[in-house]
Amino acid sequence: MTAPTDNLRINGERLWDSLMEMAKIGPGIAGGNNRQTLTDSDAEGRSLFQTWCEAAGMTLGVDKMGTMFATRPGTDPNALPVYVGSHLDTQPTGGKYDGVLGVLSALEVVRSMNDLGIRTKHPIVVTNWTNEEGARFAPAMLASGVFAGALTLDYAYERRDPEGKTFGDELKRIGWVGDEEVGARKMHAYFEYHIEQGPILEAEAKQIGVVTHCQGLWWLEVTLTGREAHTGSTPMNLRVNAGLAMARILEMVQTVAMESQPGAVGGVGQMFFTPNSRNVLPGKVVFSIDIRSPDQAKLDGMRARIETEAAEIAATLGVGCSIEAVGHFDPVTFDPVLVSRVRDAAERLGYSHMNIISGAGHDACWAAKVAPATMIMCPCVGGLSHNEAEEISPEWAAAGADVLFHAVLETAEIAG
């Protein structure tokens, strides 16, 4: 179909005001946000988003995972919807833009369509996926994973946070259990706009990242079982030290990642010691390993090597070792037609752009399993994300939202 005219733009000021208003909910301690999934702050953010969507003339549906779908009808009752969105939940020390930019830019697309009197053949559905971050309930992208059929609803409901609370109970507690069957909706296409969460776009002085692929990942949860003992009175040769095993495994993960270059990363971001007392050797250590690569063979090879060498390290110290895969998706190639529409929109609008591979996982990775999907990225200062100091500019936010606007309109087909 004919592309939208080049003079169409979203309202950048309104988008920025919405971002700042949402950031007031679940404030962090250093300028960012702590609006973790299924907390009271998450519920408050959802309610504000619902209010905005209804004010824009959309109707809200919610599925059994709590994912929110706000629909602007199209002119063709038989046309499948174009879905646009991301997530409102944050890390414990998260920024104001990670995920939120994509949800509120999708809302801004609809608001701008309303302002301009634009109707589309296909409905447009603004989406807030539940538990994208995985900070409280692993794995990440939980709701979109169930939507895509990669995970079951029962599995998701049984996920526990560090306090032992289940996903299902907390979703019910905050009042956001919907009645829609998860995955029953059908998509014509899916778009997601997100900050890069890396330094490439800023370093290359590009306004738009045209996302062609997304890295695959494995999240491995390692449980090491040693023997609790006094740190002062237990001889070194008689210790069964789970903490020492963990330290050696951390170094091994670094080595595996470095020896898998280029195009691979690996690290440890979370760990729990039991009993976590300064003068007691830990009886148990639980920690997470995060490995990623856009190369399937490399990704799976890293996992196999890490699991084998972790068991060997633990065995030499007499420490028990078990490893559970708690999160995974294969590398994703986004739909070439939608990728071209994003690139063409950036070109028409005069925004500098480049192809980029997403280093982080996103709900688009699961959406791509059930429909054509792609992503758009904007720069973030210093590549910093998952940090309260995360920052973007209003101009960056608006540029990516403009590209989103045009790509969505072309895909949803402006009605005559």
Short mmCIF file of C-alpha atoms in Angstrom, two decimals:
data_model
loop_
_atom_site.label_atom_id
_atom_site.label_comp_id
_atom_site.label_asym_id
_atom_site.label_seq_id
_atom_site.Cartn_x
_atom_site.Cartn_y
_atom_site.Cartn_z
CA MET A 1 0.00 0.00 0.00
CA THR A 2 1.01 3.64 -0.26
CA ALA A 3 3.17 4.80 2.64
CA PRO A 4 1.89 7.56 4.95
CA THR A 5 2.82 11.09 3.92
CA ASP A 6 6.11 12.35 5.31
CA ASN A 7 4.61 15.23 7.28
CA LEU A 8 2.81 12.98 9.76
CA ARG A 9 4.34 13.14 13.25
CA ILE A 10 3.33 12.07 16.73
CA ASN A 11 3.00 14.62 19.53
CA GLY A 12 6.45 14.45 21.12
CA GLU A 13 5.58 16.71 24.05
CA ARG A 14 2.57 14.59 25.00
CA LEU A 15 4.64 11.40 24.77
CA TRP A 16 7.30 12.85 27.07
CA ASP A 17 4.70 14.12 29.54
CA SER A 18 3.17 10.64 29.67
CA LEU A 19 6.57 9.08 30.36
CA MET A 20 7.20 11.50 33.20
CA GLU A 21 3.72 10.94 34.65
CA MET A 22 4.12 7.14 34.64
CA ALA A 23 7.57 7.55 36.25
CA LYS A 24 5.91 9.03 39.34
CA ILE A 25 4.48 5.57 40.08
CA GLY A 26 6.89 3.23 41.84
CA PRO A 27 9.77 5.69 42.20
CA GLY A 28 13.22 4.34 42.86
CA ILE A 29 15.73 5.83 45.26
CA ALA A 30 18.03 7.46 42.68
CA GLY A 31 15.77 8.96 40.05
CA GLY A 32 14.54 5.80 38.36
CA ASN A 33 11.78 3.32 39.09
CA ASN A 34 11.04 0.24 41.16
CA ARG A 35 7.76 -0.92 39.69
CA GLN A 36 8.29 -4.66 39.73
CA THR A 37 5.67 -6.92 38.25
CA LEU A 38 2.52 -7.72 40.27
CA THR A 39 3.37 -5.25 43.04
CA ASP A 40 1.02 -2.53 44.23
CA SER A 41 2.99 -0.06 42.09
CA ASP A 42 2.47 -2.25 39.05
CA ALA A 43 -1.26 -2.26 39.75
CA GLU A 44 -1.25 1.53 40.04
CA GLY A 45 0.65 1.91 36.75
CA ARG A 46 -1.79 -0.44 35.03
CA SER A 47 -4.74 1.60 36.24
CA LEU A 48 -3.25 4.83 34.91
CA PHE A 49 -2.55 3.17 31.56
CA GLN A 50 -6.13 1.88 31.43
CA THR A 51 -7.46 5.38 32.09
CA TRP A 52 -5.38 6.81 29.25
CA CYS A 53 -6.41 4.07 26.83
CA GLU A 54 -10.10 4.49 27.57
CA ALA A 55 -9.77 8.27 27.19
CA ALA A 56 -8.34 7.59 23.72
CA GLY A 57 -11.47 5.62 22.82
CA MET A 58 -10.02 2.14 23.13
CA THR A 59 -11.60 -0.89 24.76
CA LEU A 60 -9.55 -2.99 27.17
CA GLY A 61 -9.19 -6.75 27.24
CA VAL A 62 -7.07 -8.68 29.75
CA ASP A 63 -5.95 -12.29 29.51
CA LYS A 64 -5.33 -14.82 32.28
CA MET A 65 -1.68 -13.73 32.50
CA GLY A 66 -2.76 -10.16 33.18
CA THR A 67 -1.53 -8.86 29.83
CA MET A 68 -3.47 -5.76 28.79
CA PHE A 69 -4.79 -5.31 25.24
CA ALA A 70 -6.32 -1.91 24.38
CA THR A 71 -8.05 -2.00 21.00
CA ARG A 72 -8.77 0.77 18.51
CA PRO A 73 -11.18 -0.73 15.96
CA GLY A 74 -10.45 -0.86 12.25
CA THR A 75 -12.83 -0.35 9.37
CA ASP A 76 -12.71 -4.01 8.28
CA PRO A 77 -14.32 -6.29 10.89
CA ASN A 78 -12.52 -9.30 9.41
CA ALA A 79 -9.01 -7.79 9.41
CA LEU A 80 -6.57 -9.09 12.01
CA PRO A 81 -5.17 -6.45 14.38
CA VAL A 82 -1.73 -4.88 14.33
CA TYR A 83 -0.30 -5.18 17.86
CA VAL A 84 2.07 -2.56 19.25
CA GLY A 85 3.54 -2.54 22.73
CA SER A 86 6.08 -3.57 25.32
CA HIS A 87 5.95 -3.63 29.15
CA LEU A 88 5.36 -1.35 32.14
CA ASP A 89 7.15 -3.45 34.79
CA THR A 90 10.70 -2.48 35.79
CA GLN A 91 13.80 -3.85 37.43
CA PRO A 92 14.21 -3.25 41.21
CA THR A 93 16.57 -0.41 40.29
CA GLY A 94 15.21 0.30 36.83
CA GLY A 95 15.03 3.34 34.61
CA LYS A 96 12.05 5.37 33.45
CA TYR A 97 12.15 4.21 29.81
CA ASP A 98 12.96 0.49 29.56
CA GLY A 99 9.74 -1.02 28.24
CA VAL A 100 7.62 1.95 29.21
CA LEU A 101 8.72 3.90 26.13
CA GLY A 102 7.28 1.18 23.89
CA VAL A 103 3.91 1.01 25.64
CA LEU A 104 3.38 4.76 25.82
CA SER A 105 4.65 5.33 22.28
CA ALA A 106 2.06 2.79 21.09
CA LEU A 107 -0.56 4.78 22.99
CA GLU A 108 0.77 7.97 21.40
CA VAL A 109 0.39 6.41 17.94
CA VAL A 110 -3.33 5.96 18.65
CA ARG A 111 -3.68 9.43 20.19
CA SER A 112 -2.04 10.97 17.12
CA MET A 113 -4.30 8.98 14.81
CA ASN A 114 -7.26 10.37 16.73
CA ASP A 115 -5.92 13.92 16.44
CA LEU A 116 -5.44 13.56 12.69
CA GLY A 117 -8.70 11.74 12.05
CA ILE A 118 -6.92 8.71 10.59
CA ARG A 119 -8.78 5.40 10.35
CA THR A 120 -7.13 2.10 9.47
CA LYS A 121 -8.42 -1.07 7.87
CA HIS A 122 -6.84 -3.23 10.57
CA PRO A 123 -7.55 -2.67 14.26
CA ILE A 124 -4.61 -1.51 16.37
CA VAL A 125 -4.01 -3.08 19.77
CA VAL A 126 -1.78 -1.34 22.32
CA THR A 127 -0.24 -4.02 24.54
CA ASN A 128 1.29 -4.16 28.03
CA TRP A 129 2.83 -7.60 28.55
CA THR A 130 3.05 -8.93 32.12
CA ASN A 131 6.42 -9.76 33.69
CA GLU A 132 8.75 -8.96 30.84
CA GLU A 133 11.67 -8.24 33.15
CA GLY A 134 11.75 -11.53 35.05
CA ALA A 135 13.34 -9.71 37.99
CA ARG A 136 10.74 -10.93 40.47
CA PHE A 137 9.47 -14.07 38.72
CA ALA A 138 11.81 -15.97 36.40
CA PRO A 139 11.86 -16.40 33.48
CA ALA A 140 11.68 -13.07 31.70
CA MET A 141 9.03 -12.47 29.02
CA LEU A 142 6.78 -14.83 30.96
CA ALA A 143 3.38 -13.70 29.67
CA SER A 144 4.46 -13.44 26.04
CA GLY A 145 6.08 -16.88 26.39
CA VAL A 146 2.74 -18.35 27.47
CA PHE A 147 1.00 -16.42 24.68
CA ALA A 148 3.34 -18.01 22.13
CA GLY A 149 2.77 -21.49 23.55
CA ALA A 150 6.37 -21.90 24.69
CA LEU A 151 5.32 -22.01 28.37
CA THR A 152 2.14 -23.26 30.04
CA LEU A 153 -0.22 -21.20 32.16
CA ASP A 154 0.22 -23.61 35.08
CA TYR A 155 4.00 -23.25 34.86
CA ALA A 156 3.69 -19.47 34.92
CA TYR A 157 1.26 -19.43 37.86
CA GLU A 158 3.65 -21.61 39.89
CA ARG A 159 6.69 -19.31 39.49
CA ARG A 160 7.88 -18.02 42.88
CA ASP A 161 9.60 -14.81 43.86
CA PRO A 162 12.48 -14.75 46.40
CA GLU A 163 9.91 -14.51 49.23
CA GLY A 164 8.12 -17.65 48.04
CA LYS A 165 5.03 -15.86 46.69
CA THR A 166 3.60 -17.36 43.52
CA PHE A 167 2.89 -15.50 40.30
CA GLY A 168 -0.70 -16.75 40.24
CA ASP A 169 -1.47 -15.62 43.78
CA GLU A 170 0.09 -12.19 43.27
CA LEU A 171 -1.72 -11.63 39.97
CA LYS A 172 -4.98 -12.38 41.77
CA ARG A 173 -4.02 -10.20 44.73
CA ILE A 174 -3.54 -7.06 42.63
CA GLY A 175 -6.78 -7.71 40.76
CA TRP A 176 -5.49 -8.18 37.23
CA VAL A 177 -6.45 -11.75 36.34
CA GLY A 178 -8.32 -11.45 33.06
CA ASP A 179 -10.81 -13.86 31.54
CA GLU A 180 -9.27 -14.20 28.06
CA GLU A 181 -7.50 -17.43 27.19
CA VAL A 182 -3.81 -16.70 26.72
CA GLY A 183 -2.78 -16.89 23.07
CA ALA A 184 -6.32 -16.97 21.69
CA ARG A 185 -5.78 -13.62 19.97
CA LYS A 186 -4.46 -13.63 16.41
CA MET A 187 -2.06 -11.00 15.10
CA HIS A 188 -1.60 -9.47 11.67
CA ALA A 189 1.76 -8.07 12.85
CA TYR A 190 3.59 -7.00 15.99
CA PHE A 191 5.79 -3.93 16.54
CA GLU A 192 7.84 -3.10 19.63
CA TYR A 193 9.74 0.14 20.27
CA HIS A 194 12.45 0.08 22.94
CA ILE A 195 15.56 1.85 24.11
CA GLU A 196 18.68 0.10 22.85
CA GLN A 197 20.06 -0.78 26.32
CA GLY A 198 23.51 -0.64 24.78
CA PRO A 199 26.01 1.96 23.51
CA ILE A 200 26.04 1.34 19.75
CA LEU A 201 23.47 3.85 18.46
CA GLU A 202 24.83 6.70 20.53
CA ALA A 203 28.42 5.88 19.58
CA GLU A 204 27.48 5.77 15.89
CA ALA A 205 25.37 8.96 16.19
CA LYS A 206 22.28 7.20 14.83
CA GLN A 207 18.75 8.16 15.84
CA ILE A 208 17.06 4.89 14.89
CA GLY A 209 18.04 1.26 15.33
CA VAL A 210 16.42 -0.99 12.72
CA VAL A 211 16.35 -4.29 14.61
CA THR A 212 16.96 -7.26 12.32
CA HIS A 213 17.66 -10.01 14.88
CA CYS A 214 17.60 -10.73 18.61
CA GLN A 215 20.13 -12.80 20.50
CA GLY A 216 19.04 -16.11 21.95
CA LEU A 217 19.63 -16.78 25.61
CA TRP A 218 19.83 -19.38 28.34
CA TRP A 219 19.21 -18.57 31.99
CA LEU A 220 20.73 -21.29 34.16
CA GLU A 221 20.03 -21.47 37.89
CA VAL A 222 22.85 -23.21 39.76
CA THR A 223 22.37 -24.70 43.23
CA LEU A 224 25.56 -25.62 45.10
CA THR A 225 25.30 -27.63 48.32
CA GLY A 226 28.18 -27.53 50.77
CA ARG A 227 28.37 -27.78 54.56
CA GLU A 228 27.73 -24.93 56.98
CA ALA A 229 30.69 -24.50 59.31
CA HIS A 230 32.40 -21.85 61.42
CA THR A 231 34.72 -19.71 59.29
CA GLY A 232 37.25 -19.34 62.10
CA SER A 233 37.52 -22.81 63.58
CA THR A 234 37.11 -25.06 60.53
CA PRO A 235 40.48 -26.06 59.00
CA MET A 236 40.87 -25.16 55.35
CA ASN A 237 41.37 -28.77 54.28
CA LEU A 238 38.14 -29.88 55.98
CA ARG A 239 35.80 -27.37 54.42
CA VAL A 240 33.03 -28.17 51.92
CA ASN A 241 32.78 -24.63 50.68
CA ALA A 242 29.89 -23.85 48.33
CA GLY A 243 31.04 -20.23 48.18
CA LEU A 244 34.44 -21.20 46.83
CA ALA A 245 32.81 -23.41 44.20
CA MET A 246 30.63 -20.49 43.15
CA ALA A 247 33.66 -18.19 42.81
CA ARG A 248 35.47 -20.65 40.57
CA ILE A 249 32.36 -21.19 38.44
CA LEU A 250 31.98 -17.42 37.99
CA GLU A 251 35.53 -17.23 36.66
CA MET A 252 34.82 -20.18 34.38
CA VAL A 253 31.72 -18.47 32.92
CA GLN A 254 33.85 -15.41 32.10
CA THR A 255 36.42 -17.63 30.39
CA VAL A 256 33.78 -19.49 28.34
CA ALA A 257 32.24 -16.21 27.16
CA MET A 258 35.60 -14.70 26.23
CA GLU A 259 36.66 -17.85 24.36
CA SER A 260 33.36 -17.76 22.43
CA GLN A 261 33.99 -14.34 20.89
CA PRO A 262 32.80 -12.69 18.77
CA GLY A 263 29.07 -12.50 19.31
CA ALA A 264 28.66 -14.02 22.76
CA VAL A 265 28.19 -12.77 26.33
CA GLY A 266 27.92 -14.43 29.70
CA GLY A 267 27.74 -13.40 33.33
CA VAL A 268 26.15 -13.80 36.74
CA GLY A 269 23.65 -11.26 38.03
CA GLN A 270 21.94 -12.81 41.05
CA MET A 271 23.10 -14.94 43.97
CA PHE A 272 21.79 -16.08 47.35
CA PHE A 273 23.90 -17.45 50.19
CA THR A 274 22.46 -19.61 53.00
CA PRO A 275 22.64 -18.82 55.88
CA ASN A 276 24.32 -15.60 54.67
CA SER A 277 26.14 -14.95 57.94
CA ARG A 278 29.56 -13.34 58.06
CA ASN A 279 31.18 -16.10 60.14
CA VAL A 280 29.47 -19.16 58.64
CA LEU A 281 30.58 -20.96 55.50
CA PRO A 282 27.52 -21.24 53.25
CA GLY A 283 25.67 -24.53 53.22
CA LYS A 284 23.92 -23.56 50.02
CA VAL A 285 24.52 -21.04 47.25
CA VAL A 286 22.00 -20.38 44.48
CA PHE A 287 22.94 -18.12 41.58
CA SER A 288 21.95 -17.35 38.00
CA ILE A 289 24.05 -17.58 34.84
CA ASP A 290 22.96 -15.54 31.81
CA ILE A 291 24.48 -16.47 28.44
CA ARG A 292 23.49 -14.98 25.06
CA SER A 293 24.42 -15.17 21.39
CA PRO A 294 22.74 -14.62 18.01
CA ASP A 295 24.40 -17.88 16.90
CA GLN A 296 22.37 -20.95 17.90
CA ALA A 297 25.28 -23.40 17.81
CA LYS A 298 27.50 -21.08 19.84
CA LEU A 299 24.73 -20.47 22.41
CA ASP A 300 24.05 -24.16 22.94
CA GLY A 301 27.77 -24.96 22.99
CA MET A 302 28.35 -22.41 25.74
CA ARG A 303 25.56 -23.93 27.81
CA ALA A 304 26.91 -27.47 27.44
CA ARG A 305 30.44 -26.42 28.38
CA ILE A 306 29.31 -24.39 31.40
CA GLU A 307 27.16 -27.21 32.75
CA THR A 308 29.96 -29.77 32.33
CA GLU A 309 32.70 -27.61 33.85
CA ALA A 310 30.51 -26.38 36.72
CA ALA A 311 29.85 -29.98 37.77
CA GLU A 312 33.59 -30.76 37.57
CA ILE A 313 34.53 -27.71 39.66
CA ALA A 314 31.98 -28.59 42.34
CA ALA A 315 33.07 -32.23 42.42
CA THR A 316 36.72 -31.34 43.09
CA LEU A 317 35.57 -29.49 46.24
CA GLY A 318 33.10 -32.14 47.40
CA VAL A 319 30.21 -29.74 46.74
CA GLY A 320 26.86 -30.89 45.33
CA CYS A 321 25.79 -29.21 42.10
CA SER A 322 22.48 -29.06 40.25
CA ILE A 323 21.62 -26.82 37.31
CA GLU A 324 18.14 -25.93 36.06
CA ALA A 325 17.36 -24.03 32.88
CA VAL A 326 14.86 -21.38 34.05
CA GLY A 327 14.70 -19.26 30.90
CA HIS A 328 15.40 -19.75 27.22
CA PHE A 329 14.61 -18.61 23.71
CA ASP A 330 16.38 -19.27 20.45
CA PRO A 331 17.91 -16.47 18.36
CA VAL A 332 15.23 -14.59 16.42
CA THR A 333 15.23 -13.24 12.86
CA PHE A 334 12.58 -10.53 12.56
CA ASP A 335 10.17 -10.34 9.62
CA PRO A 336 12.01 -8.83 6.62
CA VAL A 337 8.92 -7.02 5.30
CA LEU A 338 8.31 -5.25 8.60
CA VAL A 339 12.04 -4.55 9.02
CA SER A 340 12.01 -2.88 5.58
CA ARG A 341 9.01 -0.76 6.56
CA VAL A 342 10.85 0.50 9.63
CA ARG A 343 13.96 1.28 7.59
CA ASP A 344 11.95 2.99 4.85
CA ALA A 345 10.03 5.07 7.40
CA ALA A 346 13.27 6.28 8.99
CA GLU A 347 14.60 7.14 5.53
CA ARG A 348 11.47 9.07 4.51
CA LEU A 349 11.44 11.00 7.76
CA GLY A 350 15.11 11.94 7.44
CA TYR A 351 16.28 10.14 10.58
CA SER A 352 19.75 8.62 10.65
CA HIS A 353 19.54 4.85 11.13
CA MET A 354 21.43 1.57 11.12
CA ASN A 355 20.73 -2.14 11.37
CA ILE A 356 21.22 -3.55 14.84
CA ILE A 357 20.91 -6.86 16.70
CA SER A 358 19.14 -6.68 20.04
CA GLY A 359 21.39 -7.86 22.84
CA ALA A 360 18.48 -8.05 25.28
CA GLY A 361 15.41 -10.26 25.18
CA HIS A 362 12.02 -8.69 24.46
CA ASP A 363 8.40 -9.77 24.17
CA ALA A 364 8.81 -9.36 20.41
CA CYS A 365 10.99 -12.48 20.50
CA TRP A 366 8.00 -14.60 21.51
CA ALA A 367 5.53 -12.64 19.38
CA ALA A 368 7.72 -13.47 16.38
CA LYS A 369 6.84 -17.14 16.90
CA VAL A 370 3.16 -16.51 16.16
CA ALA A 371 3.12 -13.51 13.78
CA PRO A 372 5.36 -11.27 11.68
CA ALA A 373 7.21 -9.04 14.15
CA THR A 374 9.97 -6.51 14.41
CA MET A 375 11.45 -3.87 16.69
CA ILE A 376 12.63 -0.26 16.60
CA MET A 377 15.28 1.13 18.94
CA CYS A 378 16.39 4.56 20.07
CA PRO A 379 19.72 5.42 21.73
CA CYS A 380 20.22 5.67 25.48
CA VAL A 381 22.91 7.75 27.15
CA GLY A 382 26.09 5.77 27.64
CA GLY A 383 24.25 2.59 26.72
CA LEU A 384 23.10 2.42 30.34
CA SER A 385 19.98 0.43 31.25
CA HIS A 386 18.69 -1.69 34.15
CA ASN A 387 19.97 1.21 36.19
CA GLU A 388 18.18 4.19 37.72
CA ALA A 389 20.53 6.50 35.82
CA GLU A 390 19.13 5.27 32.49
CA GLU A 391 18.44 8.30 30.27
CA ILE A 392 17.19 9.25 26.81
CA SER A 393 16.31 12.61 25.27
CA PRO A 394 12.82 13.80 24.29
CA GLU A 395 14.10 14.13 20.73
CA TRP A 396 15.28 10.51 20.62
CA ALA A 397 11.98 9.32 22.06
CA ALA A 398 9.95 11.27 19.49
CA ALA A 399 12.07 10.20 16.50
CA GLY A 400 11.55 6.50 17.19
CA ALA A 401 7.85 7.06 17.89
CA ASP A 402 7.53 8.84 14.53
CA VAL A 403 9.06 5.84 12.78
CA LEU A 404 6.76 3.54 14.74
CA PHE A 405 3.77 5.67 13.72
CA HIS A 406 4.60 5.40 10.03
CA ALA A 407 5.45 1.68 10.08
CA VAL A 408 2.25 0.87 11.97
CA LEU A 409 0.08 2.98 9.66
CA GLU A 410 1.56 1.34 6.58
CA THR A 411 0.93 -2.11 8.05
CA ALA A 412 -2.56 -1.35 9.37
CA GLU A 413 -3.45 0.32 6.03
CA ILE A 414 -4.95 3.80 6.15
CA ALA A 415 -8.62 3.57 5.21
CA GLY A 416 -9.87 5.78 2.40
#
